[in-house]
Structure formats: C-alpha cells, structure tokens
C-alpha cells in the first residue's frame, strides 16, 4: 500500500540536481553524453569534496584498491552512499585494482594540455562511454577545476560532432541469445534510428533491470536517453553508460500511466515542455511509441 501511494505521489521522481538544472537552463541537447569518472584520493575523499565533484558532473567515483587502507576504502564508499541518499545523486562506485587511464594533466602546462585535450577529443569523437581523471582528482591541488575543464571540453566536442556529423560510423553485432532479447535489441536499434531521422528531443526508456537502457546506449543516438527505473541500484549502474540520464521512479505495469505520469512530473519541474518530441520504449511490454509531450 505504501508503494502504491508513493507511486501516485505528484513529486516522486529522483534525478540529480546538476542534470535538472542543465535541462532547465539549456534544454535536451546540452546534456553531456560521455560520463565522467574521478579517481578518489586524499584530495577528494571527504563528503564535502565528493559533493563538490558531483556538482561538477562526476558520474562515477573510482577507488584504486592498490592505494589506501581497507578502512579508508570503506569510508569513501560510506561518503558516496551518504551523498546519494542525502543529496539525490546517483554516483556509482568503481572498484579498480589498476587500469588504463586518460589524464587531463597539469593545467599549467600548455603543451601537455594540448596533447591531452587531443586525446579527450578523440575519445569523445569515438563515443567512449566515459573519461577518467586519475591523479588530477586523487592527488591534485585543483580536482574540481580539472573536472570542470574535462566536462567543458567533452560537452563542446560532443556538440560539434553532432552538428557536423563527425562521429565514427558504428557496426553493432547482434548480441541477443534468446528471442526476447532479440526483440528488445531490434526495438532499441529501431528507436535510435528513428530518433536520429526524426530529430526527436529525447528517448524515454522504462526499464526494470536496466537492460534496455544498455541496449539504447550502445546505439549512440544523437539525442539524450532518459532512463526510468524503480531500482536505486539500477539507477546508479546506468550512470556509467553513455548518453543515459538515470531517474528513479516507481513504475507500474501500465505503460500509459508511466508515460503520462513521467510527462507530468518532468513538466512540473521544468525539465520538458509541451510540444517536445519523444520516443518511448519499455522492456516491460517491449513496445515503442512516438509522441509529443501534451
């Protein structure tokens, strides 16, 4: 009974404040598609430092298990969980033993910055899922500034690539292993293709486990993907995937009700407006619809 009441409440939709402000101020096309990963260290491990990074667009907090103690690792995780619970973010935690890194470098060194911006440009042009700060956010003197530069550069490159059609062509092999998976894959491929041809404002995906969100992200459509799930953990997981803007919303089995309620909630908070063109897909009914926001 409590869940039903929560689902019908007029304001129960969770999205981080950075995304909400961006949508209100700049519209659909401004939202970043490439996700930002920050390696956490002494310069960024407190609650206040993590919140500052989240406000600059951090999607994932990376913990390098090669450094720090177990207690320190647990404390960082506790701070990220507290940030999500108290401030409404969906920052995911990535546990890493070691791995390849994309650095932004010393912001005072012009030559290195030029080289590394070129690396970032190429990664964004190839539509990599995420860009990562390592030492800059873990040990650097200006972790927020490094993240702000990375976010600004990636946004500009994404916009330029979309406007100039400069993205690399993509070949997507079939990955489905069952008939149901094949149907979902075909729906997402079609939705992405239609979204580009019709120049829709956004794709809305309603997903219990996040699978259809992943399939849409894989297609790399030009528009942002609003991914709605009732699971807090699924919302966090989708925050690592290219182009997905994850929302938490209690979903019912009635897709028309989900869509209408989503439109009402997002309109009330100024994130969409009447006349916006949207494609809606669902892994509950394996459906696809094209509609204008009333």
mmCIF file of C-alpha atoms in Angstrom, residues 24 54-56 59-60 78 87 96 105 148 166 184 203-204 228 246 284 292:
data_model
loop_
_atom_site.group_PDB
_atom_site.id
_atom_site.type_symbol
_atom_site.label_atom_id
_atom_site.label_comp_id
_atom_site.label_asym_id
_atom_site.label_seq_id
_atom_site.Cartn_x
_atom_site.Cartn_y
_atom_site.Cartn_z
ATOM 1 C CA UNK A 24 16.014 23.660 -17.240
ATOM 2 C CA UNK A 54 29.306 15.619 -8.016
ATOM 3 C CA UNK A 55 28.194 19.211 -8.563
ATOM 4 C CA UNK A 56 30.790 19.495 -11.345
ATOM 5 C CA UNK A 59 29.158 10.228 -12.505
ATOM 6 C CA UNK A 60 31.451 7.586 -11.035
ATOM 7 C CA UNK A 78 30.149 5.457 3.021
ATOM 8 C CA UNK A 87 21.593 14.925 -1.909
ATOM 9 C CA UNK A 96 39.662 -0.959 -9.524
ATOM 10 C CA UNK A 105 47.425 16.681 -16.864
ATOM 11 C CA UNK A 148 35.254 21.319 -14.869
ATOM 12 C CA UNK A 166 31.685 13.860 -37.317
ATOM 13 C CA UNK A 184 14.483 -5.869 -27.288
ATOM 14 C CA UNK A 203 14.272 8.812 -25.948
ATOM 15 C CA UNK A 204 12.440 7.697 -22.795
ATOM 16 C CA UNK A 228 13.495 5.423 -15.742
ATOM 17 C CA UNK A 246 19.021 7.859 -14.977
ATOM 18 C CA UNK A 284 8.224 -4.463 -19.662
ATOM 19 C CA UNK A 292 4.619 14.756 -28.408
#
